[in-house]
Each structure stands twice: as structure tokens, then as C-alpha cells.
Tab-separated table of C-alpha atoms and ligand atoms in Angstrom:
chain	number	residue	atom	x	y	z
A	1	MET	CA	85.467	1.576	59.873
A	2	LYS	CA	86.519	3.275	56.721
A	3	GLN	CA	84.617	2.794	53.706
A	4	GLN	CA	86.337	1.863	50.257
A	5	ALA	CA	88.336	4.797	48.721
A	6	ALA	CA	86.301	6.626	46.097
A	7	THR	CA	87.442	8.890	43.462
A	8	VAL	CA	86.742	12.341	44.033
A	9	ALA	CA	85.097	14.549	41.865
A	10	ASP	CA	87.495	16.400	39.881
A	11	HIS	CA	87.481	19.822	38.313
A	12	THR	CA	85.266	19.003	35.002
A	13	ALA	CA	82.994	16.962	37.347
A	14	ILE	CA	82.407	19.703	39.789
A	15	ALA	CA	82.390	22.719	36.977
A	16	ALA	CA	79.242	20.515	35.104
A	17	ALA	CA	77.753	20.494	38.171
A	18	ALA	CA	77.629	24.205	38.590
A	19	THR	CA	76.495	24.443	35.537
A	20	ILE	CA	73.299	22.128	36.340
A	21	LEU	CA	72.918	23.990	39.187
A	22	GLU	CA	72.920	27.531	37.321
A	23	GLU	CA	70.355	26.014	34.801
A	24	GLY	CA	68.009	25.022	38.151
A	25	GLY	CA	68.891	21.466	38.400
A	26	LEU	CA	69.795	19.518	41.499
A	27	VAL	CA	73.117	18.370	42.365
A	28	ALA	CA	73.880	15.763	44.883
A	29	PHE	CA	77.138	16.764	47.004
A	30	PRO	CA	79.428	15.834	49.516
A	31	THR	CA	80.081	18.092	52.890
A	32	GLU	CA	81.945	17.631	55.934
A	33	THR	CA	78.626	16.850	57.786
A	34	VAL	CA	76.285	14.785	55.516
A	35	TYR	CA	75.714	14.759	51.637
A	36	GLY	CA	73.447	17.603	50.788
A	37	LEU	CA	70.991	17.989	47.615
A	38	GLY	CA	71.683	21.463	46.269
A	39	ALA	CA	69.601	23.897	44.089
A	40	ASP	CA	70.168	27.531	43.448
A	41	ALA	CA	68.771	29.610	46.402
A	42	GLU	CA	67.465	32.631	44.169
A	43	ASN	CA	66.110	30.062	42.045
A	44	PRO	CA	62.499	29.109	43.359
A	45	ALA	CA	61.160	26.582	40.784
A	46	ALA	CA	64.936	24.763	41.385
A	47	VAL	CA	64.630	24.864	45.469
A	48	ALA	CA	61.018	23.205	44.975
A	49	ARG	CA	62.258	20.181	42.895
A	50	ILE	CA	64.350	19.594	46.342
A	51	TYR	CA	61.004	19.508	47.956
A	52	GLN	CA	59.458	16.917	45.548
A	53	ALA	CA	63.093	14.886	45.301
A	54	LYS	CA	62.802	14.309	48.945
A	55	GLY	CA	59.187	14.446	49.509
A	56	ARG	CA	59.766	16.864	52.027
A	57	PRO	CA	56.778	19.244	53.169
A	58	ASN	CA	57.492	22.766	51.175
A	59	ASP	CA	57.138	24.673	54.338
A	60	HIS	CA	60.311	23.551	55.951
A	61	PRO	CA	63.159	25.835	55.509
A	62	VAL	CA	66.425	24.795	53.809
A	63	ILE	CA	70.104	26.000	54.841
A	64	VAL	CA	71.940	28.226	52.219
A	65	HIS	CA	75.375	27.092	51.566
A	66	VAL	CA	77.919	29.851	50.767
A	67	ALA	CA	81.635	29.822	49.613
A	68	PRO	CA	84.141	31.172	51.763
A	69	GLY	CA	84.649	34.894	52.084
A	70	ALA	CA	81.103	35.169	50.413
A	71	ALA	CA	79.281	38.530	51.406
A	72	LEU	CA	77.214	37.604	54.239
A	73	ASP	CA	74.915	40.958	54.060
A	74	TYR	CA	74.178	39.713	50.651
A	75	TRP	CA	71.838	36.890	52.583
A	76	VAL	CA	71.479	38.428	55.539
A	77	ALA	CA	69.422	41.733	56.868
A	78	ASP	CA	71.037	42.242	59.884
A	79	ILE	CA	74.714	40.898	60.868
A	80	PRO	CA	74.953	40.995	64.659
A	81	ASP	CA	78.493	40.834	65.703
A	82	GLU	CA	78.382	37.079	67.336
A	83	ALA	CA	77.830	36.077	63.890
A	84	ARG	CA	80.606	37.736	62.711
A	85	GLN	CA	82.527	36.235	65.512
A	86	LEU	CA	81.166	32.593	65.184
A	87	VAL	CA	82.379	33.074	61.265
A	88	ALA	CA	85.768	34.083	62.096
A	89	ALA	CA	85.811	31.005	64.397
A	90	PHE	CA	83.913	28.257	62.563
A	91	TRP	CA	83.706	28.920	58.648
A	92	PRO	CA	84.475	26.918	56.642
A	93	GLY	CA	83.079	24.212	59.227
A	94	PRO	CA	79.894	22.555	60.506
A	95	LEU	CA	78.144	25.557	61.778
A	96	THR	CA	74.522	26.914	60.589
A	97	MET	CA	73.409	30.100	61.834
A	98	ILE	CA	69.928	31.546	61.767
A	99	LEU	CA	69.627	35.111	60.892
A	100	LYS	CA	67.229	37.751	59.594
A	101	ARG	CA	66.820	36.838	55.887
A	102	ALA	CA	67.317	39.778	53.133
A	103	SER	CA	64.446	40.328	51.443
A	104	HIS	CA	65.164	38.609	48.068
A	105	ILE	CA	65.431	35.069	49.679
A	106	PRO	CA	62.582	33.168	48.536
A	107	ASP	CA	60.182	31.843	50.777
A	108	ALA	CA	60.956	28.166	49.072
A	109	VAL	CA	64.289	28.553	51.010
A	110	SER	CA	63.159	30.297	54.744
A	111	GLY	CA	59.963	28.215	54.907
A	112	GLY	CA	57.981	31.684	54.948
A	113	GLN	CA	59.823	32.607	57.955
A	114	ASP	CA	61.568	35.881	58.338
A	115	THR	CA	64.648	33.971	58.927
A	116	VAL	CA	67.677	32.218	56.691
A	117	GLY	CA	69.782	29.339	57.797
A	118	ILE	CA	73.231	29.799	56.388
A	119	ARG	CA	76.817	27.908	56.430
A	120	CYS	CA	79.766	27.368	54.416
A	121	PRO	CA	80.652	24.121	54.703
A	122	SER	CA	84.803	22.757	54.924
A	123	HIS	CA	84.825	19.913	52.350
A	124	PRO	CA	86.773	20.623	49.419
A	125	VAL	CA	84.317	19.513	46.905
A	126	ALA	CA	81.880	21.558	48.247
A	127	ILE	CA	84.056	24.684	48.633
A	128	ALA	CA	85.096	24.027	45.073
A	129	LEU	CA	81.426	23.867	43.667
A	130	LEU	CA	80.394	26.920	45.807
A	131	SER	CA	83.269	28.719	44.130
A	132	ALA	CA	82.427	27.877	40.653
A	133	PHE	CA	78.698	28.345	41.104
A	134	LYS	CA	77.759	31.867	39.850
A	135	GLY	CA	81.627	32.582	40.398
A	136	GLY	CA	81.260	32.046	43.957
A	137	LYS	CA	78.932	34.794	44.687
A	138	GLY	CA	75.635	32.377	44.509
A	139	GLY	CA	73.971	30.078	47.471
A	140	VAL	CA	73.451	26.494	47.105
A	141	ALA	CA	70.213	25.934	49.157
A	142	ALA	CA	70.647	22.332	50.307
A	143	PRO	CA	69.091	19.989	52.722
A	144	SER	CA	70.402	16.642	53.420
A	145	ALA	CA	70.391	13.995	50.625
A	146	ASN	CA	67.809	11.663	51.679
A	147	LYS	CA	64.076	10.918	51.797
A	148	PHE	CA	62.380	13.251	54.016
A	149	GLY	CA	62.640	11.262	57.645
A	150	ASN	CA	65.344	8.869	56.338
A	151	VAL	CA	68.961	8.352	57.752
A	152	SER	CA	70.860	11.410	56.210
A	153	PRO	CA	73.461	10.227	53.743
A	154	THR	CA	77.330	9.983	54.551
A	155	THR	CA	78.504	8.752	51.019
A	156	ALA	CA	77.962	9.091	47.666
A	157	GLN	CA	76.735	5.468	47.558
A	158	HIS	CA	73.946	6.272	50.331
A	159	VAL	CA	72.635	9.219	48.339
A	160	ARG	CA	72.724	6.878	45.046
A	161	ASP	CA	70.936	4.344	47.264
A	162	GLU	CA	68.447	6.637	48.974
A	163	PHE	CA	67.142	7.981	45.235
A	164	GLY	CA	67.598	4.815	42.928
A	165	LEU	CA	70.603	5.943	40.885
A	166	ASP	CA	73.082	3.611	39.580
A	167	GLU	CA	76.751	3.938	40.205
A	168	GLN	CA	77.575	5.023	36.428
A	169	ASP	CA	74.301	6.526	35.951
A	170	ASP	CA	74.329	10.361	36.403
A	171	GLY	CA	70.649	10.400	36.947
A	172	ALA	CA	69.807	12.144	33.630
A	173	THR	CA	69.330	9.051	31.493
A	174	ASP	CA	66.844	7.316	33.327
A	175	GLY	CA	63.527	8.709	32.365
A	176	GLU	CA	60.714	9.842	34.409
A	177	ALA	CA	59.832	6.929	36.250
A	178	CYS	CA	62.948	6.798	38.414
A	179	SER	CA	62.624	8.363	41.119
A	180	GLY	CA	66.062	9.756	40.681
A	181	ALA	CA	65.103	11.842	37.555
A	182	LEU	CA	64.998	15.120	39.209
A	183	LEU	CA	68.717	14.552	40.459
A	184	SER	CA	70.789	14.832	37.667
A	185	THR	CA	74.188	14.597	39.259
A	186	VAL	CA	76.018	13.018	42.391
A	187	LEU	CA	79.345	14.343	43.216
A	188	GLU	CA	81.574	11.932	44.794
A	189	GLY	CA	83.693	13.268	48.095
A	190	GLY	CA	84.512	9.877	50.076
A	191	PRO	CA	82.651	9.284	53.602
A	192	SER	CA	81.490	12.652	55.294
A	193	GLN	CA	84.434	13.156	58.221
A	194	VAL	CA	81.576	14.463	60.610
A	195	GLY	CA	79.160	12.240	60.298
A	196	ILE	CA	76.121	14.187	61.603
A	197	GLU	CA	74.472	17.276	60.504
A	198	SER	CA	75.560	20.908	61.476
A	199	THR	CA	75.384	22.808	64.590
A	200	ILE	CA	72.438	25.074	64.372
A	201	VAL	CA	72.649	28.105	66.296
A	202	ASP	CA	69.697	30.713	66.131
A	203	LEU	CA	70.600	34.329	66.435
A	204	SER	CA	67.887	36.152	64.739
A	205	ARG	CA	66.319	36.712	68.071
A	206	LEU	CA	69.349	37.810	70.162
A	207	ALA	CA	67.789	40.702	71.718
A	208	THR	CA	64.876	38.711	73.266
A	209	HIS	CA	66.255	35.072	73.739
A	210	GLY	CA	70.135	35.634	73.224
A	211	PRO	CA	71.364	32.501	71.360
A	212	VAL	CA	69.596	29.214	70.853
A	213	LEU	CA	70.756	25.770	69.726
A	214	LEU	CA	68.071	24.348	67.316
A	215	ARG	CA	70.583	21.161	66.668
A	216	PRO	CA	73.224	19.959	68.374
A	217	GLY	CA	76.489	19.115	66.271
A	218	HIS	CA	80.213	18.626	66.374
A	219	ILE	CA	80.595	22.308	67.385
A	220	SER	CA	79.367	22.519	70.937
A	221	ALA	CA	77.209	24.952	72.638
A	222	GLN	CA	80.204	25.308	75.028
A	223	GLN	CA	82.546	26.220	71.807
A	224	ILE	CA	79.862	28.957	70.599
A	225	ALA	CA	79.904	30.305	74.143
A	226	ASP	CA	83.777	30.525	74.375
A	227	VAL	CA	83.589	32.348	71.378
A	228	ILE	CA	80.564	34.856	71.675
A	229	GLY	CA	80.460	35.393	75.513
A	230	ALA	CA	76.887	33.654	75.440
A	231	MET	CA	75.883	30.065	76.496
A	232	PRO	CA	73.319	28.981	73.453
A	233	ALA	CA	70.066	27.674	75.430
A	234	ALA	CA	67.967	24.817	74.599
A	235	PRO	CA	65.313	25.492	71.893
A	236	ASP	CA	62.129	27.074	73.482
A	237	GLN	CA	58.420	27.298	71.881
A	238	ALA	CA	59.076	30.064	70.007
A	239	ALA	CA	62.145	28.617	68.411
A	240	PRO	CA	61.837	28.239	64.418
A	241	ARG	CA	60.609	24.869	63.299
A	242	ALA	CA	63.245	23.033	61.890
A	243	SER	CA	62.541	19.590	60.240
A	244	GLY	CA	65.682	17.963	62.062
A	245	THR	CA	63.903	18.683	65.370
A	246	LEU	CA	60.865	16.554	64.589
A	247	GLU	CA	60.351	13.905	66.922
A	248	SER	CA	61.024	11.236	64.581
A	249	HIS	CA	63.865	11.485	61.975
A	250	TYR	CA	67.261	9.878	60.847
A	251	ALA	CA	65.069	6.211	61.225
A	252	PRO	CA	65.790	3.712	59.301
A	253	ARG	CA	62.711	0.759	58.134
A	254	THR	CA	63.856	-1.343	60.946
A	255	PRO	CA	62.714	-0.366	64.180
A	256	VAL	CA	65.434	0.690	66.592
A	257	THR	CA	65.468	0.542	70.263
A	258	MET	CA	68.499	1.552	72.914
A	259	LEU	CA	69.391	-0.427	75.836
A	260	PRO	CA	72.330	0.149	78.424
A	261	GLN	CA	75.129	-2.427	77.958
A	262	ALA	CA	73.928	-4.105	81.513
A	263	GLU	CA	70.480	-5.330	79.971
A	264	LEU	CA	71.826	-5.872	76.352
A	265	ALA	CA	73.055	-9.732	76.927
A	266	ALA	CA	69.679	-10.826	78.638
A	267	ALA	CA	67.312	-9.058	75.967
A	268	LEU	CA	69.496	-10.313	73.155
A	269	ALA	CA	69.242	-13.960	74.852
A	270	GLN	CA	65.173	-13.480	75.201
A	271	LEU	CA	65.052	-12.288	71.842
A	272	GLN	CA	67.116	-14.987	70.194
A	273	ALA	CA	65.567	-17.671	72.103
A	274	ARG	CA	62.021	-16.412	70.410
A	275	GLY	CA	63.623	-16.530	66.741
A	276	VAL	CA	63.773	-12.480	66.638
A	277	LYS	CA	66.431	-11.616	64.444
A	278	VAL	CA	68.697	-8.598	66.045
A	279	ALA	CA	71.135	-6.102	64.579
A	280	LEU	CA	73.502	-4.534	66.897
A	281	ILE	CA	75.254	-1.235	67.275
A	282	GLY	CA	77.747	-0.636	70.094
A	283	HIS	CA	80.530	0.983	71.403
A	284	ALA	CA	81.540	-1.109	74.063
A	285	LEU	CA	79.450	-4.364	73.820
A	286	PRO	CA	81.325	-7.403	74.011
A	287	ALA	CA	81.447	-8.751	70.626
A	288	GLN	CA	79.407	-12.079	70.729
A	289	SER	CA	80.813	-12.929	67.610
A	290	PRO	CA	82.732	-10.186	66.220
A	291	SER	CA	82.694	-10.827	62.526
A	292	SER	CA	78.636	-11.134	62.601
A	293	PRO	CA	77.593	-9.211	59.748
A	294	SER	CA	74.816	-7.738	61.833
A	295	GLN	CA	76.930	-6.504	64.522
A	296	ARG	CA	78.780	-3.024	64.385
A	297	LEU	CA	81.033	-1.939	67.021
A	298	LEU	CA	82.030	1.975	66.919
A	299	PRO	CA	84.800	3.730	68.265
A	300	ALA	CA	84.083	4.646	72.048
A	301	GLU	CA	84.642	8.517	71.553
A	302	PRO	CA	82.203	10.595	70.201
A	303	ALA	CA	83.535	11.949	67.190
A	304	GLY	CA	84.543	8.365	65.997
A	305	TYR	CA	80.943	7.137	66.945
A	306	ALA	CA	79.414	10.276	64.863
A	307	TYR	CA	81.536	9.387	61.924
A	308	GLY	CA	80.124	5.659	61.734
A	309	LEU	CA	76.561	6.099	62.911
A	310	TYR	CA	74.530	6.848	59.982
A	311	ALA	CA	76.620	4.084	57.825
A	312	ALA	CA	76.045	1.614	60.690
A	313	LEU	CA	72.257	2.254	61.085
A	314	ARG	CA	72.039	2.130	56.891
A	315	ASP	CA	74.222	-0.798	56.992
A	316	MET	CA	72.188	-2.609	60.204
A	317	ASP	CA	68.837	-1.430	58.155
A	318	GLN	CA	69.768	-4.164	55.396
A	319	THR	CA	70.450	-6.942	57.572
A	320	GLY	CA	66.660	-8.572	57.304
A	321	SER	CA	66.674	-8.217	61.080
A	322	ASP	CA	63.334	-7.363	62.901
A	323	LEU	CA	65.153	-5.125	65.464
A	324	ILE	CA	68.173	-3.041	65.363
A	325	LEU	CA	69.553	-2.639	69.151
A	326	VAL	CA	71.961	0.114	70.063
A	327	GLU	CA	73.977	0.118	72.952
A	328	THR	CA	72.838	3.562	74.708
A	329	PRO	CA	75.959	5.874	74.385
A	330	PRO	CA	77.478	7.749	77.432
A	331	GLN	CA	75.519	10.760	78.423
A	332	ASP	CA	77.822	13.388	79.137
A	333	ALA	CA	77.870	16.687	76.978
A	334	ALA	CA	80.536	15.649	74.557
A	335	TRP	CA	77.518	12.939	72.886
A	336	LEU	CA	75.029	15.426	72.889
A	337	GLY	CA	74.921	15.020	69.128
A	338	VAL	CA	75.023	11.488	69.025
A	339	ASN	CA	72.273	11.055	71.664
A	340	ASP	CA	69.963	13.582	69.789
A	341	ARG	CA	70.531	11.802	66.459
A	342	LEU	CA	69.398	8.437	68.328
A	343	ARG	CA	66.736	9.325	70.441
A	344	ARG	CA	65.167	10.633	66.927
A	345	SER	CA	65.840	6.796	65.371
A	346	VAL	CA	64.481	5.652	68.115
A	347	PHE	CA	61.224	7.364	68.060
A	348	GLY	CA	58.110	5.127	67.412
A	349	SER	CA	59.569	1.811	68.728
A	350	ALA	CA	58.659	2.409	72.002
A	351	GLY	CA	57.695	-1.199	73.283
A	352	VAL	CA	59.114	-2.778	70.290
A	353	ILE	CA	61.029	-5.388	72.143
A	354	ALA	CA	57.509	-6.307	74.471
A	355	SER	CA	55.829	-6.677	71.330
A	356	LEU	CA	58.305	-8.987	69.454
A	357	LEU	CA	58.769	-11.345	72.518
A	358	LYS	CA	54.947	-11.385	72.376
A	359	THR	CA	54.271	-11.826	68.454
A	360	GLU	CA	57.502	-14.148	67.191
A	361	MET	CA	58.006	-17.669	67.496
B	1	TXA	O1	75.121	19.625	57.905
B	1	TXA	C1	74.143	20.184	57.345
B	1	TXA	O2	73.159	21.043	58.301
B	1	TXA	C2	73.511	19.428	56.241
B	1	TXA	C3	74.381	19.795	55.163
B	1	TXA	C4	73.975	19.444	53.594
B	1	TXA	O3	75.077	21.365	55.128
B	1	TXA	N1	72.219	19.906	56.043
B	1	TXA	C5	70.993	19.503	56.754
B	1	TXA	O4	69.871	20.311	56.089
B	1	TXA	O5	71.382	18.998	57.847
B	1	TXA	P1	68.572	19.704	56.306
B	1	TXA	O6	67.549	20.307	55.284
B	1	TXA	O7	68.826	18.275	56.738
B	1	TXA	O8	68.416	20.431	57.962
B	1	TXA	C6	68.408	21.921	58.179
B	1	TXA	C7	67.817	21.764	59.448
B	1	TXA	C8	66.434	21.828	59.246
B	1	TXA	O9	65.671	21.159	60.387
B	1	TXA	C9	65.515	22.751	59.033
B	1	TXA	O10	64.218	23.169	59.421
B	1	TXA	C10	66.425	23.793	59.762
B	1	TXA	O11	67.935	23.355	59.081
B	1	TXA	N2	66.699	25.314	59.047
B	1	TXA	C11	66.674	25.720	57.771
B	1	TXA	N3	66.682	27.271	57.550
B	1	TXA	C12	66.352	27.632	59.016
B	1	TXA	C13	65.404	28.842	59.627
B	1	TXA	N4	65.521	29.428	58.496
B	1	TXA	N5	64.750	28.485	60.656
B	1	TXA	C14	64.883	27.674	60.832
B	1	TXA	N6	65.281	26.273	60.843
B	1	TXA	C15	65.855	26.095	59.926
B	2	MG	MG1	68.006	16.364	56.946
């Protein structure tokens, strides 16, 4: 499962990237969850370039990434005790908090809402970048470094693939025609260890709604409850908009569908008999031909599965298959983050097996 070893960005590359950010440019950088596409959170023109590069609607808020020990009250208007408790327990780490924003946070970051999403990532390259940028006092606004709606990148190569950059190319030399031209540099940090995006908990409406889990992730609702003494609720109608919560997201180009293990073999036989090319992702499926390039077996435990999931979706998307078939993972709480991402990858592909059986021959 481990991708080939990459040379992690050194001090010089990180310092150069911090300068690019300070000058209003974009930098892609590794975090422990997924790679981010960063810009100076206090420079609206720089943040606008993120939206442009991603092809993302500009009313969607972006997360502000801060260095360890950053002054939370610089970014946030009211800091509830719960936020301080979560910072002490989980930062640096894969937890984003939604809080009332300080007045100088640009609309471009908050999506025009009165809140800001904030997190301190634990990846050493991210920490070094955030500590170098504005002497550790700045914030880097960064969504995942993928085109809008696509699968999030968990390696530097995924980012280069996403924006059409060459390995040696730092993106700056390609001219305007290249879609990666807005992106100046991709910092290398090896494969992201968590593999799915941070848990998002909304603490901006505690008095009326209590804590709300906007996006499940590696840090579970139970772990949050253990720290703040209240279980985060599922999102309600009034919850702030979050693009990762749109129904269709994290989707490869190839249609994706899920089937329980008991139904896989029969469906596969039927599809293959009709000449349909199927790529498979499983965690327990009996390998038909274990070495097949269009099959990926992921670990049968949620952390290992999450680590490999996005790379597997990307790799299976490259196989020229008509369909990516995923063996339905276990449904218990520990798998919530994985199932949330898979459900969104599958969205829009309902009925795809039936239609492939009808049309292909
Ligand atoms: O793990 C992560 O969170 C990664 C890495 C790069 O840190 N970032 C990430 O960003 O996943 P993005 O933009 O792909 O997803 C962030 C989510 C979006 O759904 C966005 O709408 C939501 O966070 N968000 C950001 N600020 C918010 C706010 N003020 N209120 C509600 N949702 C917010
Ligand atoms: Mg994203």
C-alpha cells in the first residue's frame, strides 16, 4: 500500500514557499489528512486565486491553517471553553473548528458567513511552512488541492496530476495556458497519513444548537464528546454550508457503486459476461486475481482503509474501466468517515449497473 518514498521538502523549499505565500501566490502543501492548496488568508486577491485554480464557487468558505501556538483570539471573536479544550486535546491534528470569526477575516475566506473554520495541522512540512510564513503569525487558507468535486489528493503527485504540472516543473514556468499556472509550487511531504479530510465540528452556535459534527473524520464524535462533555449532533438545516457536504463530492470520473460482499461475485460475473470492464476496491473480497491492476485490496480496519482510499479511487479511475465497484465497508461508527466519503463518491451513479447491463455487449 505504501507509495514509493518521496524526498520531503527541505528547509530551503519551505522558506521559498513561505515567501510565495507572503507575495500573494499559491502553494500546495502536505497535511496529515490530504494536501492543501494554500494562500494568505488575509489577502483576498490571493484567496480568490484558490477559487480560480480549483474551479470552485467563490461563496464556499475555506479553512484557515495556523501554526502550533498561534493566537486563536486573533482569528476568532468568541472562544468558548470547548474550543480551548479541543485545541489542547487534538492540535496539531486532523480537527477543524467552526467559530465566530474576527472582523478582519475576509469574506473570501468565510464565504460571507460570520464564522471561520480553523485548524492546526500536524504534518511536519505543514508546521514548518506555517511557522515560516509571516513568522508563524499568519494564517493559510487552504481547501484540498484538487479541482472542485474531485477526489482529494493524498500525495504530491496527485496534486501535480490534478493541475497538469510536471514533476520537475514548479508550475511557474508553464505560461498562462497551463491550468497549473496559478499554482507556483507543490511541497513534497510523502503520502498523507490520515488520508481523508479533517473532522469538522461547529462550535459557533453552542448556546442554541450545542456542538455539531459537520464532517466526520479520523477524530470521532465520541473522542470530541470525551473532551468537551457533549456529543456533537448530526448537521441540521441551519448548519453552515460546507462544500464537502454537498451530495456529490470526492468523485472519480468513472462511475462508482457499492455492493455488499455477498452480491459482488454474482454482479461481477454478470457484468463481465456482458463485456463491462470493472475495477474493484475491497477490504475482504476474495481476490479473483490478486495481482490484477484493476483491483485494490485495502486494510479491513478503518484507519488503514482511509489511508489508502483516495489513492485507490484515483488508481482505479486510471484503469479505463466502465465501473468502479466497491465492496461495502462495515457500517459501525469507526467507519463513519470512510462511509461518508464513499457515499459521496457513489452519488449520481445510482442504477449504473442496470444501465451497463442494458447497453454494453
Ligand atoms: O483536512 C482538511 O480539512 C483539508 C486540509 C487541506 O486541511 N482541507 C479541506 O478543505 O478539506 P476543503 O475546503 O476541501 O473542505 C473544507 C470544508 C468545506 O466543506 C468548507 O465548506 C468547510 O470546510 N468550511 C470551511 N469554513 C467553514 C465555515 N466557516 N463554516 C462552515 N463550513 C466551513
Ligand atoms: Mg475538498
